XYZ file of C-alpha atoms in Angstrom:
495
model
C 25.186 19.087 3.934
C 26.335 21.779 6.112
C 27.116 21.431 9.882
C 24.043 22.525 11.123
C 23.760 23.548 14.634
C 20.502 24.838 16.782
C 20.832 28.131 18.668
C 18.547 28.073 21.895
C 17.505 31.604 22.904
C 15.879 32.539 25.990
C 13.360 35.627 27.160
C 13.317 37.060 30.278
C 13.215 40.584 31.588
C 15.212 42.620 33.980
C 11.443 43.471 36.161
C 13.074 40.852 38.977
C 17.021 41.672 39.657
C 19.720 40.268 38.718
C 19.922 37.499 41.106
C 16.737 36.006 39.253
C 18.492 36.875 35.884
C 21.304 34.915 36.725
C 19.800 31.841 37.631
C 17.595 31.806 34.620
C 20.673 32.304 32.464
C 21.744 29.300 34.657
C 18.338 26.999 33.928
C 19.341 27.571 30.549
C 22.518 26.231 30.029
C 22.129 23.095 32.148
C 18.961 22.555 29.994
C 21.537 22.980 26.915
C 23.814 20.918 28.383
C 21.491 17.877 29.176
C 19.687 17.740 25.894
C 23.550 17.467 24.213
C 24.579 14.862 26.086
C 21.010 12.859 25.665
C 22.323 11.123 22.819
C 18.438 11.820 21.340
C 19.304 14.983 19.140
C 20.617 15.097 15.338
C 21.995 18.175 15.794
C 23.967 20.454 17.981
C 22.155 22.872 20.159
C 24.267 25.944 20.869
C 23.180 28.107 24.017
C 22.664 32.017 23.416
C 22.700 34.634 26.363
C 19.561 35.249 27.945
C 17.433 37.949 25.739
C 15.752 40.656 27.481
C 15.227 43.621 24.803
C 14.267 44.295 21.299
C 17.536 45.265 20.349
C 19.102 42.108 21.644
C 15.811 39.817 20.337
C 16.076 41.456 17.068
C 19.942 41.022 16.740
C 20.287 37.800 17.636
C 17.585 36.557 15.360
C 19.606 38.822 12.662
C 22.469 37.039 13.649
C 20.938 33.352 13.230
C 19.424 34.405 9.371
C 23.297 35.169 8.646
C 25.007 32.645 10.054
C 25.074 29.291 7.560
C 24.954 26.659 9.989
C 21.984 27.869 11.934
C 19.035 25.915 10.537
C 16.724 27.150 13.428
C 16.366 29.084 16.936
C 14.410 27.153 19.743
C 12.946 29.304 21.718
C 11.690 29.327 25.770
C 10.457 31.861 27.850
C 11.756 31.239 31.320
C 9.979 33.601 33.017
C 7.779 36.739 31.725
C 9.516 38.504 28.394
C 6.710 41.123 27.471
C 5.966 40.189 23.603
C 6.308 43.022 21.871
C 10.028 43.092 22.623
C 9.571 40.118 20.202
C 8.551 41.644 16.943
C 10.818 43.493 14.936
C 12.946 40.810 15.517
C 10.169 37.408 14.379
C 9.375 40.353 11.480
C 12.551 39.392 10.378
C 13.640 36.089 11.002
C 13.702 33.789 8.158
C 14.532 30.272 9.279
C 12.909 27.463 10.952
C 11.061 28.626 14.332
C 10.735 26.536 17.505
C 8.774 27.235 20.655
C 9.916 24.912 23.672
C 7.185 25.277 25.956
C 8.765 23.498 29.139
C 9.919 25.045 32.624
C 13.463 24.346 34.455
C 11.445 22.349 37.385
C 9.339 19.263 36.989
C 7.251 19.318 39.824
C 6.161 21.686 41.721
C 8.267 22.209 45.009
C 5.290 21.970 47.339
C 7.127 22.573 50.671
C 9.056 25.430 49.833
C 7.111 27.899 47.141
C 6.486 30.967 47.549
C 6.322 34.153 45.625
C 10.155 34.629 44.822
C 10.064 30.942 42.966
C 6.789 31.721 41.088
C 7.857 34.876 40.190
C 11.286 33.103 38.263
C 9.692 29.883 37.363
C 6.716 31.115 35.419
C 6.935 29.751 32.027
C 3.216 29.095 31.551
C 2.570 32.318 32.270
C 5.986 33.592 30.205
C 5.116 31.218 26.935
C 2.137 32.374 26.305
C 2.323 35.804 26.129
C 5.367 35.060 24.151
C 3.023 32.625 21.847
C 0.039 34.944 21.523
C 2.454 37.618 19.776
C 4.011 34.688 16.759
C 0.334 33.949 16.504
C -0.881 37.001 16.337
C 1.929 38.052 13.603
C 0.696 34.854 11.656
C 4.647 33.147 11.786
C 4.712 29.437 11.169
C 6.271 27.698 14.264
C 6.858 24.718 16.155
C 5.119 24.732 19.320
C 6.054 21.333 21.560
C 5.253 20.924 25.138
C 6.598 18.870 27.799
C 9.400 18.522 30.365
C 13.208 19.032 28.533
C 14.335 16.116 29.997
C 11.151 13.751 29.039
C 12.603 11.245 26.338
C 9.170 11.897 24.447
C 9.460 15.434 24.281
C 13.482 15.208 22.831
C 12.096 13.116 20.725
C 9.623 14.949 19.228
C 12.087 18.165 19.055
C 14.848 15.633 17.343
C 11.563 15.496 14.903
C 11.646 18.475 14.094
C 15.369 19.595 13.611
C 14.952 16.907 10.731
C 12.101 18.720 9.499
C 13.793 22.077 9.864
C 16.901 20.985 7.680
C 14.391 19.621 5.361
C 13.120 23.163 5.196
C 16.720 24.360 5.140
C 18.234 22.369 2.572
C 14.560 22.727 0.433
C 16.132 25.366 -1.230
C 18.989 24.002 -2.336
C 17.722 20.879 -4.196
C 17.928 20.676 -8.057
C 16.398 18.206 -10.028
C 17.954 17.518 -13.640
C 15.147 16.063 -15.739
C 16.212 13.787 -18.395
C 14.118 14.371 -21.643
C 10.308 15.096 -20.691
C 7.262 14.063 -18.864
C 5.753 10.703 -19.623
C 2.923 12.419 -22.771
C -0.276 12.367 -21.807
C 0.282 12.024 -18.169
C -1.395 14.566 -15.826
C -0.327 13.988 -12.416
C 3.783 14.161 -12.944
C 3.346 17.584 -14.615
C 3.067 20.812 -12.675
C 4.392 24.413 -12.285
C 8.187 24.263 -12.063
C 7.973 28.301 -11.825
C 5.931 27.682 -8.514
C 7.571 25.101 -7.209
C 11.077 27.320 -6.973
C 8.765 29.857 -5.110
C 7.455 28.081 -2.948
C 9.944 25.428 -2.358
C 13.133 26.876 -3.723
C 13.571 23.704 -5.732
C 15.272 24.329 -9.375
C 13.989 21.624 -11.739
C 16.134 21.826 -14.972
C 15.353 20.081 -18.501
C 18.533 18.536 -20.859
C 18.485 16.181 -24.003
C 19.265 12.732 -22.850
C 22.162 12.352 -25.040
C 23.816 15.172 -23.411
C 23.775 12.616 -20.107
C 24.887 9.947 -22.437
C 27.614 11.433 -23.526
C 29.039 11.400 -19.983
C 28.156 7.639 -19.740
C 30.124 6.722 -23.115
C 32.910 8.306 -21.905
C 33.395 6.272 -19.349
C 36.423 3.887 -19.355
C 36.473 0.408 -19.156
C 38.562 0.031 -15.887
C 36.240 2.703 -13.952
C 33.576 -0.050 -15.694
C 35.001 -3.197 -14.961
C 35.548 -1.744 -11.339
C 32.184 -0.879 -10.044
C 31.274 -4.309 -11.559
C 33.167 -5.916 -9.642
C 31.809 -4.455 -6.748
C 28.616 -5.270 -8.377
C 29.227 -8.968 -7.748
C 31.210 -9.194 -4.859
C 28.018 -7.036 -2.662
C 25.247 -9.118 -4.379
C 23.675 -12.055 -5.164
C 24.177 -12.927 -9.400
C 20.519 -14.573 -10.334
C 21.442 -14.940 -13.551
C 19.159 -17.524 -13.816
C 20.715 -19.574 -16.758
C 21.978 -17.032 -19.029
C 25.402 -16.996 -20.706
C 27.254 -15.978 -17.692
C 29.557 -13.353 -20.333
C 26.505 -12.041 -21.632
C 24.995 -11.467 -18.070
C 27.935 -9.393 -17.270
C 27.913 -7.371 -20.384
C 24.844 -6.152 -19.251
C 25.568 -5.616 -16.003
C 28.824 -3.971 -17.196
C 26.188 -1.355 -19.093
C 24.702 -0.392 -16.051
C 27.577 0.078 -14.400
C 28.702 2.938 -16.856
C 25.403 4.524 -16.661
C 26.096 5.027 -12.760
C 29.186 6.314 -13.032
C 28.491 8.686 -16.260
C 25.030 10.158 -14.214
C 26.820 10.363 -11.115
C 29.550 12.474 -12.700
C 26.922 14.353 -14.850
C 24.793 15.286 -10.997
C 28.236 15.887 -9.415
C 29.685 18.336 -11.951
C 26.097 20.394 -12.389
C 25.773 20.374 -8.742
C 21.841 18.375 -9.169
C 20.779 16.058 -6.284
C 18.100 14.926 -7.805
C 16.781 13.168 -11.598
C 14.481 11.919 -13.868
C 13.936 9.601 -16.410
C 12.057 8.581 -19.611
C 11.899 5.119 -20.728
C 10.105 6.970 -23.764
C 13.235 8.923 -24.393
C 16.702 6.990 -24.206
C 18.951 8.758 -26.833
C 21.723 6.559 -27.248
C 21.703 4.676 -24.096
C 21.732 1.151 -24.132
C 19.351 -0.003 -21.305
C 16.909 2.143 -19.387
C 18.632 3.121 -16.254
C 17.850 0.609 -13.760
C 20.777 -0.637 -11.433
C 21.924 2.596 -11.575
C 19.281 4.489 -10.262
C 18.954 2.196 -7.880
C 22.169 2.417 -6.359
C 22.292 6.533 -6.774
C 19.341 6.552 -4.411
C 20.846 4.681 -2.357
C 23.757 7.484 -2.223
C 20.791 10.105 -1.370
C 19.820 11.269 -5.015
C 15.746 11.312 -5.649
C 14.510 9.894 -8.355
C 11.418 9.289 -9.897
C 10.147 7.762 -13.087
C 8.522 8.900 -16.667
C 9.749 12.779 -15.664
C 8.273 13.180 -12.397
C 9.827 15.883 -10.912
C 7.776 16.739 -8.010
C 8.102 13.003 -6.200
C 11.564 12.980 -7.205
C 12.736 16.161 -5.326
C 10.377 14.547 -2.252
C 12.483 11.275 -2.330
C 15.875 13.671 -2.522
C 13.806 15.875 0.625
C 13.260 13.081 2.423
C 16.163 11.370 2.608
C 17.859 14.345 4.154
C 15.499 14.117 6.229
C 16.196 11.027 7.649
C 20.686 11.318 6.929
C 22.373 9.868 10.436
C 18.571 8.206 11.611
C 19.854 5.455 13.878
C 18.808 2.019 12.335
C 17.033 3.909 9.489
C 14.974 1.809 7.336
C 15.048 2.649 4.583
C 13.621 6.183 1.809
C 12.481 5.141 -1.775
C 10.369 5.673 -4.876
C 8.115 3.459 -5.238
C 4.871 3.184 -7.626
C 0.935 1.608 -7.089
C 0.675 -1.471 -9.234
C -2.037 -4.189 -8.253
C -4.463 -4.994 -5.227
C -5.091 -7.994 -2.721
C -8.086 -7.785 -2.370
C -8.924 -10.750 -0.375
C -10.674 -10.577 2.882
C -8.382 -10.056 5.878
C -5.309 -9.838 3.417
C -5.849 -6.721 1.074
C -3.001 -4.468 0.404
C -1.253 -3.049 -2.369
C 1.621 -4.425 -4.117
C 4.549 -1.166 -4.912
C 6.748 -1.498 -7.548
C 8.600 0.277 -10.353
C 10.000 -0.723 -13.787
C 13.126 -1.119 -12.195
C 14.168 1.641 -9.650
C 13.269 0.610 -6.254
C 15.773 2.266 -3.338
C 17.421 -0.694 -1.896
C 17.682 0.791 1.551
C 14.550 -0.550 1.888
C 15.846 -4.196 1.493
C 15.220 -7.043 3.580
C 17.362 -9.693 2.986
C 19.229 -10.776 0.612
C 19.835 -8.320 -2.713
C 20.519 -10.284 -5.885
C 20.908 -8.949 -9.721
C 18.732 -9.856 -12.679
C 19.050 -9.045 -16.251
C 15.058 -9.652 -17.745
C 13.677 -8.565 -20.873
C 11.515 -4.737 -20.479
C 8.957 -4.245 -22.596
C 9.198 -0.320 -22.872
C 11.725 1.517 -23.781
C 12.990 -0.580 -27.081
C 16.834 -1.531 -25.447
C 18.516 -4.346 -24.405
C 17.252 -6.170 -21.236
C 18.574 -4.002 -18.551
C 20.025 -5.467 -15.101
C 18.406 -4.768 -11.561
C 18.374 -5.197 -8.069
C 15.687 -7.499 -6.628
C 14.399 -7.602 -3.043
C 11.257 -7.669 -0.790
C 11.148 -4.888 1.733
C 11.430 -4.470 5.209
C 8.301 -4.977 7.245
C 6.880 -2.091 9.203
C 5.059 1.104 9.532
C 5.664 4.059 7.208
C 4.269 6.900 5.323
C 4.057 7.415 1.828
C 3.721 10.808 0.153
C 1.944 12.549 -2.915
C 2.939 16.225 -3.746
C 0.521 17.101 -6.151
C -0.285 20.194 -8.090
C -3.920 21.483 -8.428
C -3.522 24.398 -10.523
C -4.001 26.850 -7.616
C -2.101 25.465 -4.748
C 0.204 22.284 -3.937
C -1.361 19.953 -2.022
C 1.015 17.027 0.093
C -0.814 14.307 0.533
C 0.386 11.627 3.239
C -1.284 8.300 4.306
C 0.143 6.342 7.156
C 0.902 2.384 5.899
C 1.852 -1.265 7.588
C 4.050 -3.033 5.153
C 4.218 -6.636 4.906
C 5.206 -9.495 3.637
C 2.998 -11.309 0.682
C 0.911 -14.291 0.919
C 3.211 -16.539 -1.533
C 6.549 -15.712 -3.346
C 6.316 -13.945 -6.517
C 8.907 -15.959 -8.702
C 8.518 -14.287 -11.953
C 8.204 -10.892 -10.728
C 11.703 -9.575 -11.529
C 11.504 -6.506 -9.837
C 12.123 -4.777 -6.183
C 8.562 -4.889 -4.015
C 7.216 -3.767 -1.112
C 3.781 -4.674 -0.045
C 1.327 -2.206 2.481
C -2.146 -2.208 3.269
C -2.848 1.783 4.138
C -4.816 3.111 7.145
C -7.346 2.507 8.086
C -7.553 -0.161 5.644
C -7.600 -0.278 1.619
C -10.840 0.699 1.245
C -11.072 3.790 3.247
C -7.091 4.242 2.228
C -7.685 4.330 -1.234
C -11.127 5.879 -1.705
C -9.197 8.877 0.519
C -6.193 8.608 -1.903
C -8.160 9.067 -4.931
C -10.971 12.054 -3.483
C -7.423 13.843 -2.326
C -5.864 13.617 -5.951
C -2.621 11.480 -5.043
C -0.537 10.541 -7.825
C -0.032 6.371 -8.277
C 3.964 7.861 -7.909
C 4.582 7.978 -4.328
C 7.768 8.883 -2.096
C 7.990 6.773 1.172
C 9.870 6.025 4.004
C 9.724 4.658 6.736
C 12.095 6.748 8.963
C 9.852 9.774 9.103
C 6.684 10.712 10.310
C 3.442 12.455 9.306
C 4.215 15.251 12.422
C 7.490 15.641 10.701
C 5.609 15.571 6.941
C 3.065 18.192 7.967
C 5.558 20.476 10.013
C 7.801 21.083 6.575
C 4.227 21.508 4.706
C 3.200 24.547 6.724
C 6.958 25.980 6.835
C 6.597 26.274 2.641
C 3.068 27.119 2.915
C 1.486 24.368 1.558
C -1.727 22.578 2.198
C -1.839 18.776 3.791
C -4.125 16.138 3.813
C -3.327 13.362 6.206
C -5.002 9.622 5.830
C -4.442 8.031 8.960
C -6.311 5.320 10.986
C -8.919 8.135 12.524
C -9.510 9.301 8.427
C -13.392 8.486 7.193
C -14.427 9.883 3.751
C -16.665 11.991 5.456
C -14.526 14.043 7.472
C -11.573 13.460 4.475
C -14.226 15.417 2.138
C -15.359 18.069 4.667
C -11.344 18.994 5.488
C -11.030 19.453 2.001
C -13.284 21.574 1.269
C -12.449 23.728 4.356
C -8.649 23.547 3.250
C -10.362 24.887 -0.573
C -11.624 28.340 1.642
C -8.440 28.384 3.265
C -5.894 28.222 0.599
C -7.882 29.762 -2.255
């Protein structure tokens, strides 16, 4: 990704002298300056002179929609900047939009106030007029509130320069779909024409021996190689087998990562599908090597489902750099606990499970797979990391997208699962499974789901109402009451 940087821009006007212009210019840098050195932000945050008419508003917000590594302008209104200095210049910006509403002063300086202060220090009167006019022109924003240096309110901004590289780098995702959708199968389809529109997101079809032609032309030593990697980074479960024949297999998987990665690297795609219904000449269903592509940032998802796999390739930009990051992944509904006090839902795939969601130890298998008609492919195997996180749905609904995101606690199972030779994670969703999963179904979600544990639903929604997109959040506060009424109020809205 590029070196994106945040330009901070504040309003003022010239009503009070320049004495008072000066020091505002001066709030602004040391609030700048502070937030840089908090060690909280992702990103750079690169002060601007103090703006104080249309022609400067409406260059400098020229300037930011031409400049590359500008993914967003925060903007604060120190004291009163009359708001329709403000509108050429929001008519047209074109990135990500922040409003900081804070003030240079915590508390109020009760022993010396008077008129002069209140006159310069008047943000709450300032932001408001400022955040009446982006409402007024209907411009999708960022509106957070609290003191700059309050570790909750960095926080939250951090939050959203994530989500406003997300909206940034949106358009620049490409998703190479190997052979078709899964036949039959309504929720992975959807309008690819759309989804460029609205997302910028090009999702491109190619025979899958076209891909396998890069993998068989990969040579033995670039094979043997990355195997041995393979086995020097992971446990080897091979669980009896011929120990040659294990690694044969391995070795097959091994070639598959190297031929995609080549095949995504030289067609410039960060994200794929595939089709166990549709393997050309490839030996084993991709597996291992999926797994270990998401782990370089690619999305994937499964059967040729474009949609979650440009989420999983959103997301984990998204969360690139998160300090002790947990983990991004594809995962898949499979089976219910439904015992009292223990229900939850076991997640799952074939085979391609992100292992940056690992906890513990990750080993290789090589099992049988009863779809797909190849040889048994190899795998990594894990349990996942414990935790809150959300898990996604972008589904299609013929008139509108809809992103559908329910908050989860995942945990470990009951009893080991010895025969299970796949990657799991285990959540129970808020409120609980019932609720969870009645809302999940009355919503639409797909049983395909792109989660993570680094982001958060504030983060989820913000990048749904930058591309113009309905949400539906399930959350510990959702009942199927008030899940049904908000859709049918989002149904009037986004008609």
């Amino acid at each position: 990704m590029k070196n994106y940087k945040f330009w901070f821009a504040t309003g003022s006007q010239d009503l009070y002298g320049d004495e008072c212009l000066a020091k505002v210019a001066e709030h602004s840098r040391v609030i700048v300056e502070e937030i840089n050195k908090s060690g909280l932000l992702p990103y750079e945050v690169v002060w601007k002179p103090t703006l104080l008419t249309n022609e400067m508003i409406r260059g400098l917000f020229n300037e930011a929609n031409m400049d590359g590594e500008c993914a967003g302008v925060i903007t604060w209104m120190h004291t009163f900047s009359p708001a329709k200095s403000w509108i050429l210049g929001l008519q047209e910006y074109r990135k990500p939009l922040c409003h900081l509403h804070t003030q240079f002063n915590m508390e109020i300086p009760y022993d010396t106030i008077d008129m002069d202060f209140m006159n310069e220090n008047q943000s709450a009167h300032g932001d408001r007029e400022y955040g009446h006019i982006v409402t007024r022109m209907g411009i999708e924003r960022k509106v957070i509130m609290g003191h700059w240096s309050d570790e909750k309110t960095l926080n939250r901004l951090a939050g959203w320069m994530r989500t406003a590289v997300g909206i940034m780098e949106s358009s620049h995702i490409r998703v190479a779909r190997v052979a078709d959708n899964m036949r039959n199968v309504a929720v992975t389809e959807g309008d690819k024409v759309e989804a460029q529109i609205k997302f910028g997101w090009e999702i491109d079809a190619y025979p899958v021996n076209e891909i396998a032609e890069y993998v068989a032309d990969v040579s033995e030593g670039d094979i043997n190689g990355l195997v041995e990697e393979y086995y020097s980074r992971y446990q080897i479960l091979d669980e009896g087998r011929d120990a040659a024949e294990f690694r044969r297999h391995v070795a097959v998987q091994a070639g598959i990562e190297i031929g995609f990665e080549r095949f995504l690297k030289e067609k410039d795609y960060h994200a794929i599908v595939t089709h166990f219904g549709d393997l050309g000449s490839l030996k084993q269903l991709p597996g291992l090597a999926i797994q270990r592509l998401m782990e370089k940032g690619y999305g994937f998802a499964g059967e040729g489902d474009w949609k979650t796999a440009a989420m999983v390739r959103l997301m984990k930009i998204m969360t690139e750099g998160v300090k002790d990051a947990k983990g991004t992944s594809f995962l898949e509904d499979y089976t219910y606990n439904l015992v009292s006090g223990k229900e939850g839902i076991l997640q799952a795939h074939m085979l391609e499970v992100c292992p940056t969601i690992a906890e513990g130890p990750v080993g290789i298998k090589v099992c049988p797979l009863s779809m797909g008609n190849r040889e048994d492919p190899a795998r990594l195997v894990f349990t996942s990391k414990t935790g809150s996180g959300i898990a996604t749905s972008l589904i299609d609904l013929g008139t509108r997208f809809r992103l559908i995101i329910n908050e989860v606690d995942c945990r470990k199972v009951e009893k080991p699962m010895p025969k299970l030779p796949v990657a799991t994670c285990f959540w129970t969703p808020k409120p609980n499974l019932t609720v969870g999963a009645e809302s999940w179904i009355l919503a639409g979600g797909a049983h395909h789901t792109a989660f993570s544990y680094d982001l958060t639903t504030e983060q989820m929604v913000d990048w749904a109402d930058a591309m113009g997109i309905e949400t539906v959040v399930i959350d510990a506060d959702t009942t199927v009451r008030s899940l049904k009424n908000e859709m049918r109020w989002n149904a009037a809205a986004y008609r």
